[in-house]
Amino acid sequence: MLAILLATIVLHLTDLIILFISTCANAWRTHGVTNYDLWHDCTQRNGGYHCRGTSDADWLQAVQALMVLATIFCLISFIIFLCQLFTLLKGGRFFFTAVFQVLASLFVMSGAIIYTVMSPEWKNESDGYGYAFVLAWLAFPLTLISGFIYIVLRKKE
Amino acid sequence: MLTLLNILTIQMLFYVVIFFTSQTTAIVVYTSWERHALVGTDVRLSCSFFSWKWTSPEVTFSWHYRPDRARDSIAIFHYTGGVPYVDNKGPFRDRLEFVGNPSRRDGSILIKNVDIADNGTFTCDAKNPPDIAGSPSNVRLLVFENVPVEAGVITGAIIGVVLGLLILIVAIYYLMRFLVARRVFSLSMSKHGKKGKGKEGSQQKQALAVTDPAKLKAAASEKKKQESRREKK
C-alpha cells in the first residue's frame, strides 16, 4: 500500500517538474544556434546570448497561457492531494485531485497540439523541435495516467 | 517687536509674492508620446499647454511635421489671431482639420485617412503671450497595416478567465453548501417548536439527503437510525 502511494507521489512530482521545465525553458524550436519560443528568440553569439521577444502571434500567446495554466493546475492538484490524504474518509476516492490533474493534461494537450499545427515551416536540416516541446508532449500522457490513477485510487487506513 | 523669526517670515512672504507676480517660468506644452493608427483611419493629435498666465486672446498653436527618414520639418498648421490656418499645399492638404478649442488651451488637430507615408514626428508649439519661453513637444505617429496584438494580452486574458472561473465555481459550491445548511437549521428550529420530535427526524432526513452525500452520508444515516430507534422505544 505504501509502495503505491509513493509511486503515485513520485509520478505526480515528475509531472510537475516536466511541466515546469517545458513551460519555463525557452527551447521549443531550435534553428542552429538560435532557440525560439516560448518566450524569447535567443541566439548564441560570441559566447553570449542575444535575445529579443517572440513574435506577437495570437496562437503563440494561447500556447503560453495553456502551458502556464497546466502547470498551475498540476500544482493545485498536488496540494489538494496532500489535503485529501489526511481529510478523506476511509474508502473515499481522490475526486478533486483527479479533476485538476485531468484538466492539466487537457491544457497541455491543447497547447502542444496548437504549437504543432501552427509552428512555422522549416527551411533547412539544422532546424528541429527543442527538448521543451518533447517534454510538453511527454507531459500529456503522464498527467492523464496520473489523473486516472487518482480516479481509481481509494483511501485505506 | 521684530524678533529674528518675524524678520525671516516677512522675508519669505516677500520672496513668494515676488515669485508669483513676476513669473517668467516657461510655458509647458503637452502632447501624447506616440499614436498608433490603422491605415485609412482618422487620427487626432492632441496638444495642450500649462501656463501661469491667463489664456490670452493672442494665443498661438503651430504644428510641424517631419517624415521618418527626413531631416527637416515642414509647417502644416498655424493658429493665430483667433484664426486657424491649415496647410493646403503639403502632404496633408484636404486631410487636416483643426478640432481644438484655444480658449480651453486645446490645440488638437485631426488627420483624416492616414497612410503609411504619414509615419513621422509631429511637433506642437504653443505660445501664450506674454508667456512665450518654452520648448515644443513631439508626438510620433505610427501607421500599421493591421494593428498587432501586444505581447501577453491574450496570454493574460486566457489565464485570468480560467482562474476566475475556477474561483467562481469553488465559491458557488461553498455558497450552495452554506445556504442549504442554513435552510436545514432554520427549518428544524421552526418545526421543533410546533410539532415536537416526530417531524424533526423526517425533516432532518430530507435535508441531509440534499447536502453533500459523499462525506456526510455514512455518519448521517447512522444518526438517523439511532434516533428512529430511540423514538420507537
Tab-separated table of C-alpha atoms in Angstrom:
chain	number	residue	atom	x	y	z
A	1	MET	CA	0.000	0.000	0.000
A	2	LEU	CA	2.750	2.392	0.917
A	3	ALA	CA	4.543	1.494	-2.318
A	4	ILE	CA	1.504	2.511	-4.405
A	5	LEU	CA	1.245	5.790	-2.514
A	6	LEU	CA	4.926	6.557	-3.023
A	7	ALA	CA	4.770	5.651	-6.712
A	8	THR	CA	1.756	7.939	-7.186
A	9	ILE	CA	3.501	10.820	-5.440
A	10	VAL	CA	6.673	10.269	-7.491
A	11	LEU	CA	4.665	10.245	-10.727
A	12	HIS	CA	2.859	13.438	-9.780
A	13	LEU	CA	6.084	15.197	-8.853
A	14	THR	CA	7.666	14.060	-12.105
A	15	ASP	CA	4.726	15.542	-13.988
A	16	LEU	CA	5.092	18.791	-12.100
A	17	ILE	CA	8.820	19.041	-12.813
A	18	ILE	CA	8.347	18.207	-16.505
A	19	LEU	CA	5.628	20.836	-16.833
A	20	PHE	CA	7.767	23.467	-15.122
A	21	ILE	CA	10.756	22.768	-17.366
A	22	SER	CA	8.664	22.704	-20.506
A	23	THR	CA	6.947	25.999	-19.650
A	24	CYS	CA	9.988	27.919	-18.438
A	25	ALA	CA	12.769	26.694	-20.731
A	26	ASN	CA	12.928	28.629	-23.950
A	27	ALA	CA	13.658	25.720	-26.283
A	28	TRP	CA	10.538	24.713	-28.191
A	29	ARG	CA	12.184	25.090	-31.562
A	30	THR	CA	15.856	25.302	-32.497
A	31	HIS	CA	17.484	26.657	-35.616
A	32	GLY	CA	21.200	26.127	-35.497
A	33	VAL	CA	22.369	28.142	-32.506
A	34	THR	CA	19.093	30.030	-32.144
A	35	ASN	CA	16.322	28.698	-29.962
A	36	TYR	CA	12.821	30.042	-30.351
A	37	ASP	CA	9.667	30.038	-28.278
A	38	LEU	CA	8.007	30.060	-25.879
A	39	TRP	CA	9.080	33.427	-24.528
A	40	HIS	CA	12.166	34.695	-26.414
A	41	ASP	CA	14.105	34.254	-29.612
A	42	CYS	CA	17.663	33.806	-28.372
A	43	THR	CA	20.799	33.467	-30.460
A	44	GLN	CA	24.138	32.427	-29.085
A	45	ARG	CA	26.853	34.648	-30.436
A	46	ASN	CA	30.437	35.186	-29.272
A	47	GLY	CA	29.812	33.319	-26.069
A	48	GLY	CA	26.795	35.398	-25.086
A	49	TYR	CA	23.061	35.265	-25.659
A	50	HIS	CA	21.250	37.873	-27.724
A	51	CYS	CA	17.570	37.715	-27.034
A	52	ARG	CA	14.533	39.515	-28.274
A	53	GLY	CA	10.856	38.905	-27.701
A	54	THR	CA	8.941	36.362	-29.765
A	55	SER	CA	6.504	37.317	-32.471
A	56	ASP	CA	3.199	38.576	-31.143
A	57	ALA	CA	1.282	35.816	-32.871
A	58	ASP	CA	-2.092	35.021	-31.334
A	59	TRP	CA	-1.567	31.272	-31.305
A	60	LEU	CA	1.774	31.604	-29.515
A	61	GLN	CA	0.171	33.613	-26.728
A	62	ALA	CA	-2.543	30.972	-26.450
A	63	VAL	CA	0.127	28.259	-26.107
A	64	GLN	CA	1.878	30.305	-23.413
A	65	ALA	CA	-1.362	30.676	-21.491
A	66	LEU	CA	-2.269	26.969	-21.783
A	67	MET	CA	1.161	25.824	-20.572
A	68	VAL	CA	1.067	28.184	-17.606
A	69	LEU	CA	-2.446	27.045	-16.736
A	70	ALA	CA	-1.443	23.369	-16.996
A	71	THR	CA	1.441	23.941	-14.588
A	72	ILE	CA	-0.786	25.832	-12.150
A	73	PHE	CA	-3.472	23.127	-12.235
A	74	CYS	CA	-0.904	20.364	-11.691
A	75	LEU	CA	0.420	22.246	-8.680
A	76	ILE	CA	-3.086	22.810	-7.310
A	77	SER	CA	-3.912	19.118	-7.752
A	78	PHE	CA	-0.790	18.145	-5.814
A	79	ILE	CA	-1.756	20.422	-2.926
A	80	ILE	CA	-5.316	19.081	-2.959
A	81	PHE	CA	-3.938	15.526	-2.979
A	82	LEU	CA	-1.927	16.227	0.163
A	83	CYS	CA	-5.017	17.756	1.788
A	84	GLN	CA	-7.284	14.878	0.804
A	85	LEU	CA	-4.721	12.360	2.010
A	86	PHE	CA	-5.396	13.498	5.564
A	87	THR	CA	-9.029	14.571	5.446
A	88	LEU	CA	-10.715	11.979	3.228
A	89	LEU	CA	-12.915	9.316	4.795
A	90	LYS	CA	-11.983	5.683	4.545
A	91	GLY	CA	-12.928	4.231	1.146
A	92	GLY	CA	-13.227	7.643	-0.490
A	93	ARG	CA	-11.807	8.472	-3.879
A	94	PHE	CA	-9.465	11.363	-4.645
A	95	PHE	CA	-12.019	13.023	-6.864
A	96	PHE	CA	-10.875	16.653	-6.744
A	97	THR	CA	-7.261	15.685	-7.290
A	98	ALA	CA	-8.240	13.687	-10.344
A	99	VAL	CA	-10.317	16.538	-11.762
A	100	PHE	CA	-7.478	19.052	-11.577
A	101	GLN	CA	-4.920	16.581	-12.905
A	102	VAL	CA	-7.090	15.669	-15.904
A	103	LEU	CA	-7.719	19.356	-16.597
A	104	ALA	CA	-3.954	19.945	-16.501
A	105	SER	CA	-3.428	17.169	-19.000
A	106	LEU	CA	-6.115	18.613	-21.290
A	107	PHE	CA	-4.439	22.022	-21.195
A	108	VAL	CA	-1.027	20.534	-22.027
A	109	MET	CA	-2.573	18.563	-24.867
A	110	SER	CA	-4.241	21.675	-26.288
A	111	GLY	CA	-1.048	23.696	-26.013
A	112	ALA	CA	1.105	21.039	-27.638
A	113	ILE	CA	-1.403	20.481	-30.443
A	114	ILE	CA	-1.747	24.193	-31.200
A	115	TYR	CA	2.028	24.585	-31.275
A	116	THR	CA	2.500	21.561	-33.512
A	117	VAL	CA	-0.093	22.716	-36.010
A	118	MET	CA	0.854	26.387	-36.118
A	119	SER	CA	4.627	26.380	-35.742
A	120	PRO	CA	6.414	27.929	-38.680
A	121	GLU	CA	7.785	25.968	-41.599
A	122	TRP	CA	11.399	24.868	-41.541
A	123	LYS	CA	13.800	25.775	-44.243
A	124	ASN	CA	16.815	23.504	-43.753
A	125	GLU	CA	18.016	20.438	-41.938
A	126	SER	CA	19.511	22.218	-38.963
A	127	ASP	CA	16.062	23.069	-37.671
A	128	GLY	CA	14.260	20.916	-35.219
A	129	TYR	CA	11.965	20.785	-32.275
A	130	GLY	CA	13.662	21.542	-28.972
A	131	TYR	CA	13.588	19.499	-25.781
A	132	ALA	CA	10.896	21.649	-24.189
A	133	PHE	CA	8.488	20.702	-26.981
A	134	VAL	CA	9.275	16.993	-26.470
A	135	LEU	CA	8.715	17.382	-22.717
A	136	ALA	CA	5.346	19.027	-23.331
A	137	TRP	CA	4.186	16.085	-25.425
A	138	LEU	CA	5.577	13.729	-22.779
A	139	ALA	CA	3.740	15.547	-20.003
A	140	PHE	CA	0.346	14.967	-21.624
A	141	PRO	CA	0.102	11.144	-21.275
A	142	LEU	CA	1.854	11.178	-17.908
A	143	THR	CA	-0.614	13.634	-16.399
A	144	LEU	CA	-3.530	11.752	-17.944
A	145	ILE	CA	-2.330	8.460	-16.432
A	146	SER	CA	-1.795	10.167	-13.108
A	147	GLY	CA	-5.325	11.590	-13.228
A	148	PHE	CA	-6.842	8.169	-13.933
A	149	ILE	CA	-4.848	6.649	-11.077
A	150	TYR	CA	-6.416	9.175	-8.750
A	151	ILE	CA	-9.886	8.307	-10.021
A	152	VAL	CA	-9.282	4.638	-9.307
A	153	LEU	CA	-7.337	5.045	-6.071
A	154	ARG	CA	-9.223	4.537	-2.840
A	155	LYS	CA	-8.109	5.612	0.560
A	156	LYS	CA	-7.412	2.860	3.063
A	157	GLU	CA	-6.449	3.375	6.683
B	1	MET	CA	8.906	93.993	18.412
B	2	LEU	CA	10.715	92.491	15.446
B	3	THR	CA	12.276	89.223	16.506
B	4	LEU	CA	14.521	87.197	14.180
B	5	LEU	CA	11.681	84.787	13.386
B	6	ASN	CA	9.376	87.645	12.410
B	7	ILE	CA	12.030	89.077	10.084
B	8	LEU	CA	12.583	85.699	8.394
B	9	THR	CA	8.843	85.144	7.922
B	10	ILE	CA	8.406	88.543	6.349
B	11	GLN	CA	11.329	87.874	4.029
B	12	MET	CA	9.833	84.513	2.977
B	13	LEU	CA	6.467	86.105	2.202
B	14	PHE	CA	8.220	88.837	0.229
B	15	TYR	CA	10.027	86.318	-1.962
B	16	VAL	CA	6.849	84.312	-2.553
B	17	VAL	CA	4.969	87.425	-3.664
B	18	ILE	CA	7.783	88.439	-5.997
B	19	PHE	CA	7.873	84.911	-7.407
B	20	PHE	CA	4.202	84.797	-8.289
B	21	THR	CA	3.859	88.305	-9.686
B	22	SER	CA	6.922	88.426	-11.880
B	23	GLN	CA	6.537	84.835	-13.032
B	24	THR	CA	8.641	84.180	-16.123
B	25	THR	CA	8.770	80.394	-15.943
B	26	ALA	CA	8.407	78.608	-19.227
B	27	ILE	CA	5.196	77.505	-20.835
B	28	VAL	CA	4.897	73.689	-20.836
B	29	VAL	CA	3.421	72.032	-23.902
B	30	TYR	CA	1.814	68.566	-23.621
B	31	THR	CA	1.203	66.040	-26.340
B	32	SER	CA	0.989	62.245	-26.400
B	33	TRP	CA	4.237	60.335	-26.712
B	34	GLU	CA	3.137	58.058	-29.543
B	35	ARG	CA	-0.020	57.463	-31.524
B	36	HIS	CA	-0.821	54.207	-33.307
B	37	ALA	CA	-3.294	54.047	-36.155
B	38	LEU	CA	-4.538	51.695	-38.839
B	39	VAL	CA	-4.230	52.651	-42.476
B	40	GLY	CA	-7.304	54.593	-43.546
B	41	THR	CA	-8.472	55.715	-40.094
B	42	ASP	CA	-8.546	59.220	-38.649
B	43	VAL	CA	-6.048	60.240	-36.004
B	44	ARG	CA	-6.491	63.071	-33.510
B	45	LEU	CA	-3.225	64.581	-32.300
B	46	SER	CA	-3.868	66.404	-29.070
B	47	CYS	CA	-1.841	69.330	-27.818
B	48	SER	CA	-2.321	71.348	-24.662
B	49	PHE	CA	-0.211	73.616	-22.522
B	50	PHE	CA	0.298	74.777	-18.961
B	51	SER	CA	0.967	78.438	-18.268
B	52	TRP	CA	0.845	80.632	-15.176
B	53	LYS	CA	-0.791	83.423	-17.111
B	54	TRP	CA	-4.402	83.606	-18.174
B	55	THR	CA	-5.157	82.343	-21.671
B	56	SER	CA	-4.514	85.340	-23.846
B	57	PRO	CA	-6.586	86.125	-26.974
B	58	GLU	CA	-3.307	86.151	-28.906
B	59	VAL	CA	-2.527	82.522	-28.050
B	60	THR	CA	-0.857	80.683	-30.957
B	61	PHE	CA	-0.567	76.977	-31.830
B	62	SER	CA	1.652	75.663	-34.597
B	63	TRP	CA	2.217	72.132	-35.811
B	64	HIS	CA	5.254	70.896	-37.760
B	65	TYR	CA	5.769	67.545	-39.416
B	66	ARG	CA	9.000	65.647	-40.011
B	67	PRO	CA	8.746	62.391	-42.009
B	68	ASP	CA	10.543	59.379	-40.615
B	69	ARG	CA	13.652	59.482	-42.764
B	70	ALA	CA	13.841	63.226	-43.385
B	71	ARG	CA	15.966	65.773	-41.548
B	72	ASP	CA	13.836	68.874	-41.878
B	73	SER	CA	10.347	69.544	-40.672
B	74	ILE	CA	7.660	71.396	-42.530
B	75	ALA	CA	4.946	73.575	-41.060
B	76	ILE	CA	1.462	72.162	-41.525
B	77	PHE	CA	-0.776	74.180	-39.217
B	78	HIS	CA	-0.814	77.566	-37.525
B	79	TYR	CA	-3.421	79.185	-35.312
B	80	THR	CA	-3.020	82.885	-34.600
B	81	GLY	CA	-5.210	85.898	-34.005
B	82	GLY	CA	-8.200	83.636	-33.456
B	83	VAL	CA	-7.999	82.078	-36.954
B	84	PRO	CA	-6.689	78.578	-37.819
B	85	TYR	CA	-4.563	78.296	-40.972
B	86	VAL	CA	-4.433	74.801	-42.432
B	87	ASP	CA	-1.790	73.543	-44.831
B	88	ASN	CA	-3.169	73.385	-48.382
B	89	LYS	CA	-0.004	72.642	-50.342
B	90	GLY	CA	1.879	69.982	-48.429
B	91	PRO	CA	1.293	66.267	-47.855
B	92	PHE	CA	-1.769	66.899	-45.678
B	93	ARG	CA	-3.818	69.106	-47.989
B	94	ASP	CA	-7.561	68.482	-47.584
B	95	ARG	CA	-6.811	65.982	-44.810
B	96	LEU	CA	-6.063	68.275	-41.898
B	97	GLU	CA	-8.723	69.752	-39.667
B	98	PHE	CA	-8.485	71.882	-36.556
B	99	VAL	CA	-10.557	70.335	-33.753
B	100	GLY	CA	-9.136	72.191	-30.793
B	101	ASN	CA	-10.544	74.883	-28.541
B	102	PRO	CA	-7.921	77.573	-27.948
B	103	SER	CA	-9.848	79.273	-25.181
B	104	ARG	CA	-9.602	75.975	-23.299
B	105	ARG	CA	-5.915	75.632	-24.180
B	106	ASP	CA	-6.582	72.780	-26.623
B	107	GLY	CA	-4.753	72.923	-29.930
B	108	SER	CA	-5.561	69.460	-31.309
B	109	ILE	CA	-5.647	68.628	-34.986
B	110	LEU	CA	-7.341	65.772	-36.827
B	111	ILE	CA	-5.623	63.958	-39.693
B	112	LYS	CA	-8.076	62.037	-41.857
B	113	ASN	CA	-7.407	58.857	-43.808
B	114	VAL	CA	-3.806	58.250	-42.670
B	115	ASP	CA	-1.397	56.392	-44.887
B	116	ILE	CA	1.917	54.574	-44.400
B	117	ALA	CA	3.673	57.653	-45.767
B	118	ASP	CA	2.366	59.679	-42.807
B	119	ASN	CA	4.728	57.921	-40.404
B	120	GLY	CA	6.794	60.567	-38.704
B	121	THR	CA	7.130	63.040	-35.856
B	122	PHE	CA	4.640	65.848	-35.271
B	123	THR	CA	5.743	68.824	-33.190
B	124	CYS	CA	3.307	71.121	-31.411
B	125	ASP	CA	4.418	74.555	-30.273
B	126	ALA	CA	2.105	76.738	-28.214
B	127	LYS	CA	2.674	80.327	-27.135
B	128	ASN	CA	0.595	82.244	-24.657
B	129	PRO	CA	1.769	85.873	-24.647
B	130	PRO	CA	3.457	87.117	-22.506
B	131	ASP	CA	4.452	83.544	-21.603
B	132	ILE	CA	6.394	82.526	-24.673
B	133	ALA	CA	9.539	80.783	-23.455
B	134	GLY	CA	9.152	77.038	-23.645
B	135	SER	CA	10.050	74.037	-25.745
B	136	PRO	CA	7.705	72.326	-28.176
B	137	SER	CA	6.540	68.763	-27.654
B	138	ASN	CA	6.760	65.856	-30.102
B	139	VAL	CA	4.324	63.076	-30.837
B	140	ARG	CA	5.271	60.149	-33.004
B	141	LEU	CA	2.704	58.742	-35.436
B	142	LEU	CA	2.950	55.033	-36.272
B	143	VAL	CA	0.688	53.725	-39.007
B	144	PHE	CA	0.090	49.982	-39.341
B	145	GLU	CA	-1.477	47.794	-41.970
B	146	ASN	CA	-3.040	45.702	-39.238
B	147	VAL	CA	-2.600	46.516	-35.591
B	148	PRO	CA	-0.583	43.784	-33.872
B	149	VAL	CA	-1.843	42.469	-30.575
B	150	GLU	CA	0.516	43.438	-27.816
B	151	ALA	CA	2.596	40.677	-26.342
B	152	GLY	CA	0.946	38.994	-23.436
B	153	VAL	CA	-2.567	40.410	-23.783
B	154	ILE	CA	-4.111	37.162	-24.978
B	155	THR	CA	-1.962	35.150	-22.571
B	156	GLY	CA	-3.083	37.174	-19.593
B	157	ALA	CA	-6.694	37.140	-20.718
B	158	ILE	CA	-6.848	33.333	-21.051
B	159	ILE	CA	-5.127	32.737	-17.721
B	160	GLY	CA	-7.295	35.308	-15.967
B	161	VAL	CA	-10.554	33.943	-17.343
B	162	VAL	CA	-9.784	30.323	-16.480
B	163	LEU	CA	-8.582	31.068	-12.966
B	164	GLY	CA	-11.532	33.400	-12.443
B	165	LEU	CA	-13.966	30.663	-13.497
B	166	LEU	CA	-12.224	28.250	-11.146
B	167	ILE	CA	-12.552	30.595	-8.189
B	168	LEU	CA	-16.169	31.338	-9.133
B	169	ILE	CA	-17.087	27.632	-9.271
B	170	VAL	CA	-15.441	26.950	-5.907
B	171	ALA	CA	-17.172	29.965	-4.360
B	172	ILE	CA	-20.587	28.928	-5.712
B	173	TYR	CA	-20.066	25.377	-4.444
B	174	TYR	CA	-19.291	26.521	-0.920
B	175	LEU	CA	-22.122	29.068	-1.031
B	176	MET	CA	-24.637	26.382	-2.007
B	177	ARG	CA	-23.460	24.127	0.816
B	178	PHE	CA	-23.676	27.006	3.277
B	179	LEU	CA	-27.151	28.051	2.136
B	180	VAL	CA	-28.556	24.544	2.266
B	181	ALA	CA	-27.078	24.005	5.702
B	182	ARG	CA	-28.728	27.219	6.890
B	183	ARG	CA	-32.105	26.170	5.470
B	184	VAL	CA	-31.809	22.900	7.338
B	185	PHE	CA	-31.083	24.722	10.555
B	186	SER	CA	-33.984	27.190	10.280
B	187	LEU	CA	-36.492	24.508	9.215
B	188	SER	CA	-35.607	22.182	12.060
B	189	MET	CA	-35.905	25.063	14.561
B	190	SER	CA	-39.407	26.079	13.393
B	191	LYS	CA	-40.735	22.517	13.222
B	192	HIS	CA	-39.317	21.687	16.642
B	193	GLY	CA	-41.440	24.440	18.210
B	194	LYS	CA	-44.709	23.333	16.536
B	195	LYS	CA	-44.920	19.567	16.289
B	196	GLY	CA	-42.293	18.037	18.515
B	197	LYS	CA	-39.728	15.462	17.747
B	198	GLY	CA	-41.618	13.243	15.314
B	199	LYS	CA	-41.426	15.618	12.402
B	200	GLU	CA	-37.916	16.737	13.217
B	201	GLY	CA	-36.438	13.375	12.330
B	202	SER	CA	-38.037	13.302	8.875
B	203	GLN	CA	-37.120	16.927	8.150
B	204	GLN	CA	-33.512	16.210	9.008
B	205	LYS	CA	-33.571	13.118	6.865
B	206	GLN	CA	-34.824	15.098	3.840
B	207	ALA	CA	-32.401	17.959	4.267
B	208	LEU	CA	-29.379	15.818	4.933
B	209	ALA	CA	-30.001	13.840	1.771
B	210	VAL	CA	-29.719	17.094	-0.207
B	211	THR	CA	-26.351	18.180	1.218
B	212	ASP	CA	-23.047	16.709	0.117
B	213	PRO	CA	-23.647	12.979	0.227
B	214	ALA	CA	-20.077	11.791	-0.153
B	215	LYS	CA	-18.896	12.961	3.215
B	216	LEU	CA	-21.959	13.111	5.436
B	217	LYS	CA	-23.941	10.097	4.248
B	218	ALA	CA	-22.352	7.448	6.431
B	219	ALA	CA	-22.427	9.492	9.608
B	220	ALA	CA	-25.913	10.881	8.938
B	221	SER	CA	-27.523	7.522	8.257
B	222	GLU	CA	-26.069	6.200	11.492
B	223	LYS	CA	-27.552	9.145	13.394
B	224	LYS	CA	-30.988	8.726	11.803
B	225	LYS	CA	-31.157	5.032	12.592
B	226	GLN	CA	-30.243	5.683	16.191
B	227	GLU	CA	-32.832	8.452	16.523
B	228	SER	CA	-35.662	6.439	14.983
B	229	ARG	CA	-34.820	3.512	17.237
B	230	ARG	CA	-34.918	5.848	20.236
B	231	GLU	CA	-38.278	7.304	19.179
B	232	LYS	CA	-39.846	3.900	18.688
B	233	LYS	CA	-38.863	2.947	22.188
